[in-house]
Short mmCIF file of C-alpha atoms and ligand atoms in Angstrom, two decimals:
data_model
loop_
_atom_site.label_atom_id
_atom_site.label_comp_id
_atom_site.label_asym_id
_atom_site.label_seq_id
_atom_site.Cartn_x
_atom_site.Cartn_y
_atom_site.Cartn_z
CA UNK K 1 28.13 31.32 -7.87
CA UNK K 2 26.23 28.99 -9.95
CA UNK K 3 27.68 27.70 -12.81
CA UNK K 4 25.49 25.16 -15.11
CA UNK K 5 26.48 22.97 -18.06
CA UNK K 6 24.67 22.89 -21.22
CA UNK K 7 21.65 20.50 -19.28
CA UNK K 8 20.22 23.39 -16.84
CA UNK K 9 17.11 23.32 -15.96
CA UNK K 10 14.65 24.10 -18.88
CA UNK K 11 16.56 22.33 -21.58
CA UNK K 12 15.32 18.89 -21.59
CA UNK K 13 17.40 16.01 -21.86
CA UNK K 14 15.66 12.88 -22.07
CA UNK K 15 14.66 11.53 -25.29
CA UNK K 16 11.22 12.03 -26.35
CA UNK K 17 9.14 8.78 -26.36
CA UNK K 18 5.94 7.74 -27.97
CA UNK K 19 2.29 7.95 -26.45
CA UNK K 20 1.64 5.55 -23.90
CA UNK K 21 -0.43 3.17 -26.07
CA UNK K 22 2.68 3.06 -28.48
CA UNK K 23 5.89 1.87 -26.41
CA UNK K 24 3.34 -0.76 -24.71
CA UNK K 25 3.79 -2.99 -27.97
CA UNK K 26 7.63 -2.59 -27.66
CA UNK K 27 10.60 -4.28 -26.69
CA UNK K 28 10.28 -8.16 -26.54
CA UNK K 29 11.95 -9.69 -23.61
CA UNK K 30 13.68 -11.79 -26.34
CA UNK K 31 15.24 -8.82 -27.96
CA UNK K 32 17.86 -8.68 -24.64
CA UNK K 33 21.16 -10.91 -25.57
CA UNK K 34 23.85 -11.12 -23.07
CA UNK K 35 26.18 -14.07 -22.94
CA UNK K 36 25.60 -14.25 -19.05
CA UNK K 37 22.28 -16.50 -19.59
CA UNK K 38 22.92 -16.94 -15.97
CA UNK K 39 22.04 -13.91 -14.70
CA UNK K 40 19.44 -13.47 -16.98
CA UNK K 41 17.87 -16.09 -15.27
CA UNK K 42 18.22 -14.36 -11.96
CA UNK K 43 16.38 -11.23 -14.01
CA UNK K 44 13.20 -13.50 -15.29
CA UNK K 45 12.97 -14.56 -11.40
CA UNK K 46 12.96 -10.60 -10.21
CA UNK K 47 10.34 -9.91 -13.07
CA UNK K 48 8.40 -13.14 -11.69
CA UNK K 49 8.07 -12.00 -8.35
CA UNK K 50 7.28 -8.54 -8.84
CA UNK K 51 4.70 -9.42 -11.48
CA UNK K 52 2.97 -12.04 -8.84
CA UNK K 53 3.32 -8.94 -6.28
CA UNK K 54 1.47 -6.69 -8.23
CA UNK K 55 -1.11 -8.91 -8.87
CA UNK K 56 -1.40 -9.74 -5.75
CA UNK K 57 -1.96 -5.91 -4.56
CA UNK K 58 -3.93 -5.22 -8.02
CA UNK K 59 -6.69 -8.17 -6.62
CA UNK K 60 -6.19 -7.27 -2.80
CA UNK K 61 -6.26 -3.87 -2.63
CA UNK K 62 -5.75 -1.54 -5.54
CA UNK K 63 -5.35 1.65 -4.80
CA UNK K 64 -4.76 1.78 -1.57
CA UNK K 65 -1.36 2.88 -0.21
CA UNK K 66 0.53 -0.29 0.55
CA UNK K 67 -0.49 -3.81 0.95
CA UNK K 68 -0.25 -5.54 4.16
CA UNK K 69 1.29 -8.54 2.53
CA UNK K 70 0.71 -11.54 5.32
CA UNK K 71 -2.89 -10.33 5.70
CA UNK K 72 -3.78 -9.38 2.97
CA UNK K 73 -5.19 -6.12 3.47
CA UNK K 74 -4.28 -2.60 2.35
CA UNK K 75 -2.67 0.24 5.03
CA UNK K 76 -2.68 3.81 4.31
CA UNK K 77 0.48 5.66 4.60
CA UNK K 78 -0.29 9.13 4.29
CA UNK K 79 -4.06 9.72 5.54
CA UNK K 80 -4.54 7.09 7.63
CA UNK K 81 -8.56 8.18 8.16
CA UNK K 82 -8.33 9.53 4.79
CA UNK K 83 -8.01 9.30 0.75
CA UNK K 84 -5.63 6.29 0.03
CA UNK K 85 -3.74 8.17 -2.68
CA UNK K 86 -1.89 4.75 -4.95
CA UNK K 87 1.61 4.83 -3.38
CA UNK K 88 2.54 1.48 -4.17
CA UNK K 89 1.08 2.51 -7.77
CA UNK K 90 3.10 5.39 -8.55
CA UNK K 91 6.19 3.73 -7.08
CA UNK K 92 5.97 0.99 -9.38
CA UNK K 93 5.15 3.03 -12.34
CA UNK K 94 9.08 3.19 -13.88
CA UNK K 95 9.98 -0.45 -12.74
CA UNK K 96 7.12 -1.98 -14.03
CA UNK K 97 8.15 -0.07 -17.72
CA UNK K 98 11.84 -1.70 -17.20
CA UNK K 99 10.75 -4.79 -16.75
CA UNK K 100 8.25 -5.00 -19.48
CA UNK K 101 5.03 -5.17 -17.94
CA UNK K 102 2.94 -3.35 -19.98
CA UNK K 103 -0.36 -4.38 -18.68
CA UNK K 104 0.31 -3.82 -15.33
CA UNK K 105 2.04 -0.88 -16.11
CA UNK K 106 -0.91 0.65 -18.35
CA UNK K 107 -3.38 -0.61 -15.53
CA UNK K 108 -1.64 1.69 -12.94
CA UNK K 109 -0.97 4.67 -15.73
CA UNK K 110 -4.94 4.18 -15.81
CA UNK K 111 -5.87 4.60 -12.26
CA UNK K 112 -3.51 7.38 -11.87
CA UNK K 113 -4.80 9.65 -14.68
CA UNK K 114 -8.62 8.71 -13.81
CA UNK K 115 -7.99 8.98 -9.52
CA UNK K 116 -4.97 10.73 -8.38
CA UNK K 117 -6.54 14.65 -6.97
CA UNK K 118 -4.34 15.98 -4.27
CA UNK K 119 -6.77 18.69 -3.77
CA UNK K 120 -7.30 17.17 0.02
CA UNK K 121 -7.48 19.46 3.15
CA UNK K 122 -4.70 17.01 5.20
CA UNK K 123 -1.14 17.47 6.10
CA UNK K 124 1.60 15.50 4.45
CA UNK K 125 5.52 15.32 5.22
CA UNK K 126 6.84 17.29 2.34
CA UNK K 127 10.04 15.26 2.11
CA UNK K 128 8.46 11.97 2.08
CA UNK K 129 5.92 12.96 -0.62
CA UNK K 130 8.51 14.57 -2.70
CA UNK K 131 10.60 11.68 -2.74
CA UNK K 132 8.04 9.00 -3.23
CA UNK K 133 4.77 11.04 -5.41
CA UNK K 134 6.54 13.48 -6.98
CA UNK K 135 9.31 11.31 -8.23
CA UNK K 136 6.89 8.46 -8.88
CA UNK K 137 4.97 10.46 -10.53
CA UNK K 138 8.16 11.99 -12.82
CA UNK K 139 9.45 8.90 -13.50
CA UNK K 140 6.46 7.41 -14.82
CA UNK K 141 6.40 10.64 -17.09
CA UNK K 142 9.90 9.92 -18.00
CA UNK K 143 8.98 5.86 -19.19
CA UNK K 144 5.65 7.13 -20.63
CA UNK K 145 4.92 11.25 -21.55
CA UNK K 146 1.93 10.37 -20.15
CA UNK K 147 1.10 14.21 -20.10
CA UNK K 148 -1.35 13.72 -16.86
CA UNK K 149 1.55 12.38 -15.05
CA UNK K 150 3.54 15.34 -15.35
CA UNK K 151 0.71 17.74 -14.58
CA UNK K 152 0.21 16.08 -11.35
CA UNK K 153 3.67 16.05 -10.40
CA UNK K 154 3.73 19.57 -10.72
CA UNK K 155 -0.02 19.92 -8.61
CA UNK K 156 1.89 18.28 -6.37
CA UNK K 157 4.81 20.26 -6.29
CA UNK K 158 2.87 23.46 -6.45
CA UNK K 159 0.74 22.70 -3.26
CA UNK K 160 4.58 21.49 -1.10
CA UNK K 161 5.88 24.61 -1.92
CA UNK K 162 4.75 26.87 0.65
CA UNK K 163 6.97 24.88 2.67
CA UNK K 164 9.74 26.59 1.48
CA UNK K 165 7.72 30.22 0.52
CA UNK K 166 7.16 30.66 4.25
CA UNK K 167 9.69 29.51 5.60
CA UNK K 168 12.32 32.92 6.63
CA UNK K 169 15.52 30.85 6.16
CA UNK K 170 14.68 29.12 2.49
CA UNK K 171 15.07 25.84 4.30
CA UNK K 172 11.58 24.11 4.41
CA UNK K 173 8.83 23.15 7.36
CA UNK K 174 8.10 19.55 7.43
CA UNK K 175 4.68 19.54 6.86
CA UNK K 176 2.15 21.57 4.64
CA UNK K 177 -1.45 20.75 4.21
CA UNK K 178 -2.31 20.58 0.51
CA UNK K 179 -5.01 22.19 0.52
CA UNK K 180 -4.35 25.63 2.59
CA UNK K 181 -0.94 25.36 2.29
CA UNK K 182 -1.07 25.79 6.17
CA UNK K 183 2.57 24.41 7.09
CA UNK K 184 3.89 23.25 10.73
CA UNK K 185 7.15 21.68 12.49
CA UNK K 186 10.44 23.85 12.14
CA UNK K 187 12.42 21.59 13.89
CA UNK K 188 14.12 19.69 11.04
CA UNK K 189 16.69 17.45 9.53
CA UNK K 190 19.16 17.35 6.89
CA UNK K 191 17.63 14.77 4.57
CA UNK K 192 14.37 16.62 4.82
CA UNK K 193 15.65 19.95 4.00
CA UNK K 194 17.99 18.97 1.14
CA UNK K 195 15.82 15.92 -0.71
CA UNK K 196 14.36 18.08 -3.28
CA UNK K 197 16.65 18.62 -6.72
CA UNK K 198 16.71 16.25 -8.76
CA UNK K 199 12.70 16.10 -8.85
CA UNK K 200 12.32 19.66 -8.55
CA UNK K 201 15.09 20.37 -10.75
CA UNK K 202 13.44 17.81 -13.80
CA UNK K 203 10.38 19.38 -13.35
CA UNK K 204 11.84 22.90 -13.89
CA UNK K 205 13.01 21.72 -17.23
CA UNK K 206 10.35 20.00 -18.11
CA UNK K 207 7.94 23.24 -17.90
CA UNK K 208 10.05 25.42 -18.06
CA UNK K 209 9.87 27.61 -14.64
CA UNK K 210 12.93 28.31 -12.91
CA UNK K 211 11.36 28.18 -9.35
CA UNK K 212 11.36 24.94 -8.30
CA UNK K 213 14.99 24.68 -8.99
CA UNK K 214 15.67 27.71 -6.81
CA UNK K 215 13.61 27.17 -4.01
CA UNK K 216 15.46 23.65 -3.08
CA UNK K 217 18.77 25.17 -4.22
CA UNK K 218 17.82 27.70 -1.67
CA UNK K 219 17.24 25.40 1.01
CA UNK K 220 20.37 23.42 0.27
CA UNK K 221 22.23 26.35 0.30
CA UNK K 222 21.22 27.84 3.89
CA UNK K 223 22.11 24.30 5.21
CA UNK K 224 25.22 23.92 3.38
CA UNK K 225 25.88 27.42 4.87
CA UNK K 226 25.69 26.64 8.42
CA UNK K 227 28.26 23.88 8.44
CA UNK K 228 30.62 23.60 11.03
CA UNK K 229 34.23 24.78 11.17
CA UNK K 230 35.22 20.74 10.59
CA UNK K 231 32.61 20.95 7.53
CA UNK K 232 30.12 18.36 9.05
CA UNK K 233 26.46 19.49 9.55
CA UNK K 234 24.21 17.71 12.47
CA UNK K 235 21.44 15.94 12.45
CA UNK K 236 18.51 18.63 13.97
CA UNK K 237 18.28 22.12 12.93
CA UNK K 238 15.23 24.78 13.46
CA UNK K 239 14.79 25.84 9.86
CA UNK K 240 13.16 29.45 11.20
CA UNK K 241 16.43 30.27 13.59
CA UNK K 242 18.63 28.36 11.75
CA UNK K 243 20.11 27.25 15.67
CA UNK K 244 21.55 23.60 15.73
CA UNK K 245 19.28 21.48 17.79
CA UNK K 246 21.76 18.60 18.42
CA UNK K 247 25.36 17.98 17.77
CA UNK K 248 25.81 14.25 16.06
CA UNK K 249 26.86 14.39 12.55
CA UNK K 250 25.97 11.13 10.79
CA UNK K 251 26.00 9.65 7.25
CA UNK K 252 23.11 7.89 7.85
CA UNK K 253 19.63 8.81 8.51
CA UNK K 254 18.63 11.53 9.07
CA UNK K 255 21.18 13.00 6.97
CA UNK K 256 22.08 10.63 4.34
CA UNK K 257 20.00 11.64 0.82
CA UNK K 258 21.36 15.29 2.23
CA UNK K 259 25.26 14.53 0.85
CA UNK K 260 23.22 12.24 -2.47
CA UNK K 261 21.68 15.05 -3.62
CA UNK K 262 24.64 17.10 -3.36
CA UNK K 263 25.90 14.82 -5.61
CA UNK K 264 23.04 14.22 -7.82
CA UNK K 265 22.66 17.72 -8.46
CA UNK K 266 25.91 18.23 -10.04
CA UNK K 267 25.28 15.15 -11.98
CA UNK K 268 21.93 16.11 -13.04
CA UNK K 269 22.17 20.04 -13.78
CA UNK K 270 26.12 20.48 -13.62
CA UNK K 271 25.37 22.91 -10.88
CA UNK K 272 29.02 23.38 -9.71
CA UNK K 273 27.70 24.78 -6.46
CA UNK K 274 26.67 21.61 -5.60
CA UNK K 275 29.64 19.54 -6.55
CA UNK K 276 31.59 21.59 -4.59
CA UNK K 277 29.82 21.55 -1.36
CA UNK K 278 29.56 17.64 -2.14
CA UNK K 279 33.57 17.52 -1.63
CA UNK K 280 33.57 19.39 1.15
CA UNK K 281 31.53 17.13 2.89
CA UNK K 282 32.88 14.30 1.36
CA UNK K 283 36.25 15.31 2.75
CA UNK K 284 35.18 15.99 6.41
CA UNK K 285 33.42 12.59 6.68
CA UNK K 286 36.49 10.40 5.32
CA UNK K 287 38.30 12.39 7.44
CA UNK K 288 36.34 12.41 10.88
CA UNK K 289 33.99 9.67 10.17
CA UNK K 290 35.67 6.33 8.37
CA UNK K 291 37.05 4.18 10.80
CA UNK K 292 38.45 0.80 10.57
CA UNK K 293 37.11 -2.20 12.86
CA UNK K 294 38.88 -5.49 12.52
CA UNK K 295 39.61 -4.60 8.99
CA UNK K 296 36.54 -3.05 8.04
CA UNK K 297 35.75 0.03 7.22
CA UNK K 298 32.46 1.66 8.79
CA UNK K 299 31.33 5.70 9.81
CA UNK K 300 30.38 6.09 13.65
CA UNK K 301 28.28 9.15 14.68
CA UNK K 302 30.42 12.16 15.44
CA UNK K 303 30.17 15.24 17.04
CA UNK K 304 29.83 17.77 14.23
CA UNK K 305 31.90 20.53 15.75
CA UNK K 306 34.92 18.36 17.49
CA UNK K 307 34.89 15.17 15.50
CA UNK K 308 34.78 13.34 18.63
CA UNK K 309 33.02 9.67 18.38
CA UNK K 310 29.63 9.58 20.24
CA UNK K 311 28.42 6.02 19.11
CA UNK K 312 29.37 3.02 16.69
CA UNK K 313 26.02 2.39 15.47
CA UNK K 314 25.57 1.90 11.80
CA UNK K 315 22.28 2.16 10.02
CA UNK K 316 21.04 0.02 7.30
CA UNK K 317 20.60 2.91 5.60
CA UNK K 318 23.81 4.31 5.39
CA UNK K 319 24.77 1.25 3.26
CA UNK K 320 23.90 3.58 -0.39
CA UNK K 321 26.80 5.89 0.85
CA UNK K 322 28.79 2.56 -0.33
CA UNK K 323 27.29 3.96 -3.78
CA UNK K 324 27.49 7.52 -3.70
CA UNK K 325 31.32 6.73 -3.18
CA UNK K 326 31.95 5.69 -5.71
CA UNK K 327 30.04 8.05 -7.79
CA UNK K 328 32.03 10.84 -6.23
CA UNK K 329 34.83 9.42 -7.22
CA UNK K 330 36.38 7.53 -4.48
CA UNK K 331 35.63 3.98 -5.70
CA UNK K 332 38.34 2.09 -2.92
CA UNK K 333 36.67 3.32 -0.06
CA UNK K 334 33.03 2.59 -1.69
CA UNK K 335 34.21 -0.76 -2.74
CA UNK K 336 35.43 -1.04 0.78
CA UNK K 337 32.48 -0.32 2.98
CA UNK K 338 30.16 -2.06 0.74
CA UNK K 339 32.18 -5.17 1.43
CA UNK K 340 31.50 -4.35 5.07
CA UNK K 341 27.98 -4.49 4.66
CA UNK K 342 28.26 -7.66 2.47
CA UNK K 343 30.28 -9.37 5.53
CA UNK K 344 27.35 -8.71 7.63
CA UNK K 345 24.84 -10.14 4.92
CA UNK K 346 26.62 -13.10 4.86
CA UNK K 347 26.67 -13.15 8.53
CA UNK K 348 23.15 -12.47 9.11
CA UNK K 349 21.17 -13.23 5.64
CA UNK K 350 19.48 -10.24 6.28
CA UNK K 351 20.51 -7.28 6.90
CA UNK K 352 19.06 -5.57 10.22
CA UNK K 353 17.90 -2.13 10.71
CA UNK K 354 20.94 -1.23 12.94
CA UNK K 355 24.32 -2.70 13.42
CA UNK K 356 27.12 -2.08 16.42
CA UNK K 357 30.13 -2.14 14.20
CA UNK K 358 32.48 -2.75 17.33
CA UNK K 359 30.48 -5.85 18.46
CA UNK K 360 29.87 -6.90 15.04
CA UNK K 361 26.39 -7.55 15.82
CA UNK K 362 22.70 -5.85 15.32
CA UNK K 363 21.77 -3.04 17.29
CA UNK K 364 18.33 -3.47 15.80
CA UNK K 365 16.60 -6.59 14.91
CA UNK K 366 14.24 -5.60 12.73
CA UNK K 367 14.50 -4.81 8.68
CA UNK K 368 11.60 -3.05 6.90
CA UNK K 369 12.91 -4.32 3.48
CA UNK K 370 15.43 -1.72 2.93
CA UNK K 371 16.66 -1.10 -0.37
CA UNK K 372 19.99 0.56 0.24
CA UNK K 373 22.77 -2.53 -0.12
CA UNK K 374 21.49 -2.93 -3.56
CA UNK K 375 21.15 0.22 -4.62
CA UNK K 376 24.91 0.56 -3.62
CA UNK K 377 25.26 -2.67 -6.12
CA UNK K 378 23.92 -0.90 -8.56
CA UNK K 379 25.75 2.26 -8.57
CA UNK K 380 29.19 0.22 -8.32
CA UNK K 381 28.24 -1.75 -11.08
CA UNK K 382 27.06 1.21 -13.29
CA UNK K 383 30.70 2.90 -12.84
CA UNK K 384 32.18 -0.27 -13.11
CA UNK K 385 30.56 -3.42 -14.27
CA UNK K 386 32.00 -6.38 -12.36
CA UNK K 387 30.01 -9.42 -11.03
CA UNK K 388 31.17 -8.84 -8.15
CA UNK K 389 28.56 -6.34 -7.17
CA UNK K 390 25.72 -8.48 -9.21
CA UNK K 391 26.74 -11.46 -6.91
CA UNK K 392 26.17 -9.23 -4.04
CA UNK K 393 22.76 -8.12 -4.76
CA UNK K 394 21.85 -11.91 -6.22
CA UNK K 395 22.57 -13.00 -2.42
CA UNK K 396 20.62 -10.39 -1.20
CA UNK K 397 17.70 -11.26 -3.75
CA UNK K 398 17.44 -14.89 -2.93
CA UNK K 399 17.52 -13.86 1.24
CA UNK K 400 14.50 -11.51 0.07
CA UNK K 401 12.82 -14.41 -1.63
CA UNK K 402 13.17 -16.95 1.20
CA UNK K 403 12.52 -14.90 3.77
CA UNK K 404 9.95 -12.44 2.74
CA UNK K 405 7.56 -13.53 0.44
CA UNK K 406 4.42 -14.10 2.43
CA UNK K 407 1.02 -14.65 0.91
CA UNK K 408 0.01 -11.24 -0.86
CA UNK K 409 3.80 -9.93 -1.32
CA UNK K 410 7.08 -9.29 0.07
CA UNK K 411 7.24 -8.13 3.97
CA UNK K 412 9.08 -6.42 6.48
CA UNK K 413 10.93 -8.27 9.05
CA UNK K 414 10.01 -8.36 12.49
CA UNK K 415 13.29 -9.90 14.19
CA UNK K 416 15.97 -11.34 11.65
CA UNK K 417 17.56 -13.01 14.49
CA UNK K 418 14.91 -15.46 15.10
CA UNK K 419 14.74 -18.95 13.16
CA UNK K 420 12.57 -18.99 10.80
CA UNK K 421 12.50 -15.18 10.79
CA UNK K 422 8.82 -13.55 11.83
CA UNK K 423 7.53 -11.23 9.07
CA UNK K 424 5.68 -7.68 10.18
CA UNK K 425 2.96 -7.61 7.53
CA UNK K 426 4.39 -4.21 6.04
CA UNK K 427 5.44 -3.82 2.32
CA UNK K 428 7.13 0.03 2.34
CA UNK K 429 6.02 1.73 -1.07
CA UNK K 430 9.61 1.94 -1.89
CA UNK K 431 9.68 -1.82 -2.67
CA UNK K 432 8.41 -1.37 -6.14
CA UNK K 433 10.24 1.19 -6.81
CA UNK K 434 13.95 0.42 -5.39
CA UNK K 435 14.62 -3.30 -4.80
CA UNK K 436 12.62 -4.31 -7.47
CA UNK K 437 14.50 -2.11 -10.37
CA UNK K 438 17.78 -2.33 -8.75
CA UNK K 439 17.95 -6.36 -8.98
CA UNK K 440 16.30 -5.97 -12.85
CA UNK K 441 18.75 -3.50 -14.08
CA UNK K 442 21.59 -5.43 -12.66
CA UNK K 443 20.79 -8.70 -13.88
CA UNK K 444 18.48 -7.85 -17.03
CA UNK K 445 20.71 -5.86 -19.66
CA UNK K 446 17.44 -3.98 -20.42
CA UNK K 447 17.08 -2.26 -23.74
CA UNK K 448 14.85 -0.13 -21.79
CA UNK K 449 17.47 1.60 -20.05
CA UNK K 450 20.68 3.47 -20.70
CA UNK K 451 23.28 2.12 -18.92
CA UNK K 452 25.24 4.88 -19.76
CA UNK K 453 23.54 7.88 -19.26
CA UNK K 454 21.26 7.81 -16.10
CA UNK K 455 19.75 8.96 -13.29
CA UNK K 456 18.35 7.42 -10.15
CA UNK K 457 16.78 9.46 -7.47
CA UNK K 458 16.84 8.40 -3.64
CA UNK K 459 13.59 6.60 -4.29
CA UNK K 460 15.31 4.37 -7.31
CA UNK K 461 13.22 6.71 -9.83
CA UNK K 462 14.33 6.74 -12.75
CA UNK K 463 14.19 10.83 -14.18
CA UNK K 464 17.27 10.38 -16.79
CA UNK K 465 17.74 6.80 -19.07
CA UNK K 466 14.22 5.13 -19.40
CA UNK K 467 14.65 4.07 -23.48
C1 LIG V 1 13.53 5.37 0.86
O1 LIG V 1 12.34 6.07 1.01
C2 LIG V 1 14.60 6.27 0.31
O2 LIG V 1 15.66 5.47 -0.15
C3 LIG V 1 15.08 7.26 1.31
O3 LIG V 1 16.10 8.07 0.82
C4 LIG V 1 15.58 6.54 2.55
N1 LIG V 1 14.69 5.56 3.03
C5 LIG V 1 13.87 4.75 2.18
C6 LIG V 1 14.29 3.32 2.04
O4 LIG V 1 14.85 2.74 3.12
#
C-alpha cells in the first residue's frame, strides 16, 4: 500500500522563481557572509575552476558531449557517429546557477532551448539518459522555469518510456531507440531498473500526470519483490522472466543508486512503500555485508541468498553509501565507512576505481573522476554540519586540482599509482554536475540553495532547494 504525505506527485513543492532573464541579475557573490572566510576561499577557487572549465569547453567544443580535456577535442557519449546532444551542457545547467554564473549559465539555457531535439532514430541506455538528460534537464527547470526545459524533459521521458510499457514484468529494457521506441537487452541490473523516481516522480508533479510516477514505482516494486529470503537482491536479473542471472549482492555498482532511490523516494514523495523496502535492505546489508578490516569498516560482495563472502573488492562508487547512511538514519556507521574511504585518500591522494579492502590496496588503478566521496561529504554535512566532512572534500578538491587539471579541463586518471599520475583525456559529463556543486555547496553558504530543504538526485541534480 502506498501511502503519500501532503508532497505527492502533482502538488508542487518548489518555490516558483522568476523568468530566466530575471534571477540572472540576482544574488551578488558579496551578499554570502559566513565567519569561515576560510572556506569561502576554498568556494571562490571551486567557482574559478569550473568557470575556466566551461570556458574552456564553451571555445573548444560547445555542444558536443564531453570535452576531451588534454586534447582538446570534443567525444560523443551517446551517438558516437551521431547528433552530439550538450551533455556536459545540461549537466552543468544547476551548478552553474549555484555558483552564480549567469552568463555561462544563460549561454547553455540558450543552446538548449534553440538545439536540444531528441527526435533521433538511435538507441540510448535509458538509465544513463534518465539520470544525466532528464535530470539535467529538470534541474535546470528547477534553477530557471525555463518552460522549454521542462518540455524537453518530458520529450525525453515520453520517448524512454516504452522501456517500461513493453516490458511484461514493469521492470524496464535497457535500451529504447527514441525514435520507434524499438527497445532491446532484458538482461539487467538493479541500478538500471530502479534509477527512475525522483526525476520521474518531479516531473509527475510538475505536469501533473500520474504515469511516470507509476511506471518506475512499478519497476521498483517487481525488483523489490524478488528479493531473497536474507532480503538482498543480486546484481543481474532478466527483466522479461524475472530469473536471477547471477548471485553477488553488492552495494556498489551495479546496484548502488538501486537502495538511493529507495531512499530518495520516501524523502521526495513520502511514499512509505519505499521507505520501507529501504530498511529492509538497509538491514540485510549491515547485517551480511559490513565487515570490519583492521578497524575499518567496508561491504564485500555477498552471495545474495546465503550471505556467504565471494570477494573483498570495494568500488569507488560505493563510497555515496557513506551518505545515504546517514540519511537513513544510521549516521555511526556512515560516519564510519566514510572515514574508511578518507584513510585511503590520504593513502593514495586519489582515490582509485577499485580497492581490495583486505590488502589495503587498489584493485584498480584507474579513476574516471568519480564524484561519490564528496557527495558522501555533502550529505554528512547537510544532516550534520561539521568541518569535518568539509575538510574531507577540501583534500579531495586540492588532489583534483593538482592532479587533473590538464589544458582544456579536468581529466580522468589513467593509473593513480604512477608518479606524476598519467591523465586519460576523458572529462565524464557528471563532472559539472556532481563534483563541481558538491565542493560549492559545502564550502560556499550559497543563498542560492536551501540548506534545509533539498534534494539531490544520483547525478548531484538539484530537483528540490535551488533559491
Ligand atoms: C554518476 O553517473 C552517478 O553518480 C551514478 O549514480 C553512478 N556513477 C556516476 C558517477 O561515478
Amino acid at each position: 500500500m502506498t501511502d503519500r504525505a501532503p508532497n505527492s506527485p502533482g502538488r508542487p513543492t518548489v518555490t516558483r522563481r522568476d523568468a530566466l532573464g530575471g534571477l540572472l541579475a540576482a544574488v551578488p557573490m558579496e551578499a554570502v557572509a559566513h565567519p569561515m572566510r576560510g572556506w569561502h576561499a576554498v568556494a571562490e577557487d571551486v567557482r574559478a575552476q569550473m568557470r575556466w572549465a566551461w570556458h574552456a569547453y564553451a571555445e573548444r567544443c560547445f555542444g558536443q558531449d564531453q570535452i576531451k580535456p588534454v586534447s582538446g577535442a570534443g567525444e560523443a557519449f551517446f551517438f558516437p557517429k551521431g547528433r552530439p546532444l550538450g551533455l556536459s551542457i545540461v549537466e552543468a545547467l544547476d551548478t552553474l546557477y549555484l555558483m552564480g554564473l549567469d552568463d555561462e549559465l544563460q549561454s547553455g539555457v540558450r543552446w538548449v532551448c534553440d538545439t536540444l531535439d531528441f527526435d533521433i532514430d538511435g538507441e540510448v541506455q535509458v538509465f544513463e539518459t534518465s539520470i544525466r538528460l532528464v535530470g539535467g534537464l529538470l534541474s535546470g527547470w528547477c534553477a530557471t522555469r525555463e518552460k522549454k526545459l521542462l518540455a524537453l524533459a518530458r520529450d525525453l521521458t515520453d520517448r524512454l518510456s516504452p522501456a517500461f510499457d513493453k516490458s511484461p514484468s514493469g521492470m524496464p529494457y535497457r535500451f529504447v531507440n527514441l525514435k520507434t521506441g524499438a527497445v532491446r537487452d532484458p538482461v539487467s541490473f538493479p541500478a538500471e531498473i530502479g534509477t527512475y523516481l525522483p526525476e520521474w516522480g518531479t516531473l509527475s508533479r510538475a505536469v501533473g500526470e500520474r504515469r511516470y510516477y507509476d511506471l518506475p514505482k512499478r519497476a521498483v516494486t517487481a525488483l523489490f519483490e524478488r528479493r531473497s529470503k536474507i532480503d538482498l537482491v543480486a546484481d543481474t536479473i532478466n527483466i522479461e522472466t524475472g530469473a536471477w542471472q547471477s548471485r553477488r549482492a553488492s552495494i556498489g555498482p551495479p546496484c548502488d543508486s538501486y537502495f538511493e532511490y529507495l531512499w530518495d523516494g520516501w524523502q521526495l514523495f513520502g511514499d512509505r512503500d519505499l521507505k520501507e523496502w529501504y530498511d529492509v535492505h538497509a538491514r540485510a546489508i549491515a547485517k551480511h555485508q559490513a565487515v570490519q578490516v583492521d578497524g575499518r569498516l567496508w561491504f564485500p560482495q555477498v552471495d545474495f541468498e546465503t550471505g556467504a563472502i565471494l570477494d573483498h573488492h570495494q568500488s569507488e562508487l560505493a563510497a555515496f553509501y557513506a551518505g545515504l547512511l546517514g540519511q537513513g538514519g544510521d549516521m555511526a556507521r556512515g560516519e564510519s565507512y566514510l572515514k574508511s574511504w578518507a584513510d585511503v585518500q590520504a593513502r593514495f591522494q586519489v582515490l582509485p576505481e577499485g580497492f581490495d579492502c583486505l590488502r589495503f590496496a587498489p584493485d584498480r588503478v584507474t579513476n574516471a573522476l568519480r564524484p561519490e566521496f564528496a557527495d558522501s561529504c555533502l550529505n554528512l554535512f547537510l544532516l550534520r554540519p561539521d568541518d569535518r566532512w568539509r575538510e574531507y572534500a577540501r583534500v579531495h578538491f586540492e588532489a583534483m586540482k593538482a592532479t587533473s587539471r590538464a589544458p582544456f579541463g579536468f581529466s580522468g586518471i589513467a593509473d593513480i599509482t604512477t608518479r606524476p599520475m598519467k591523465q586519460d583525456d576523458s572529462c565524464p559529463g557528471y563532472w559539472w554536475s556532481e563534483q563541481m556543486k558538491y565542493y560549492w555547496l559545502l564550502f560556499s553558504d550559497t543563498p542560492r540553495f536551501d540548506y534545509q530543504i533539498n534534494y539531490l538526485s544520483t547525478e548531484g541534480n538539484v530537483l528540490l532547494g535551488s533559491k
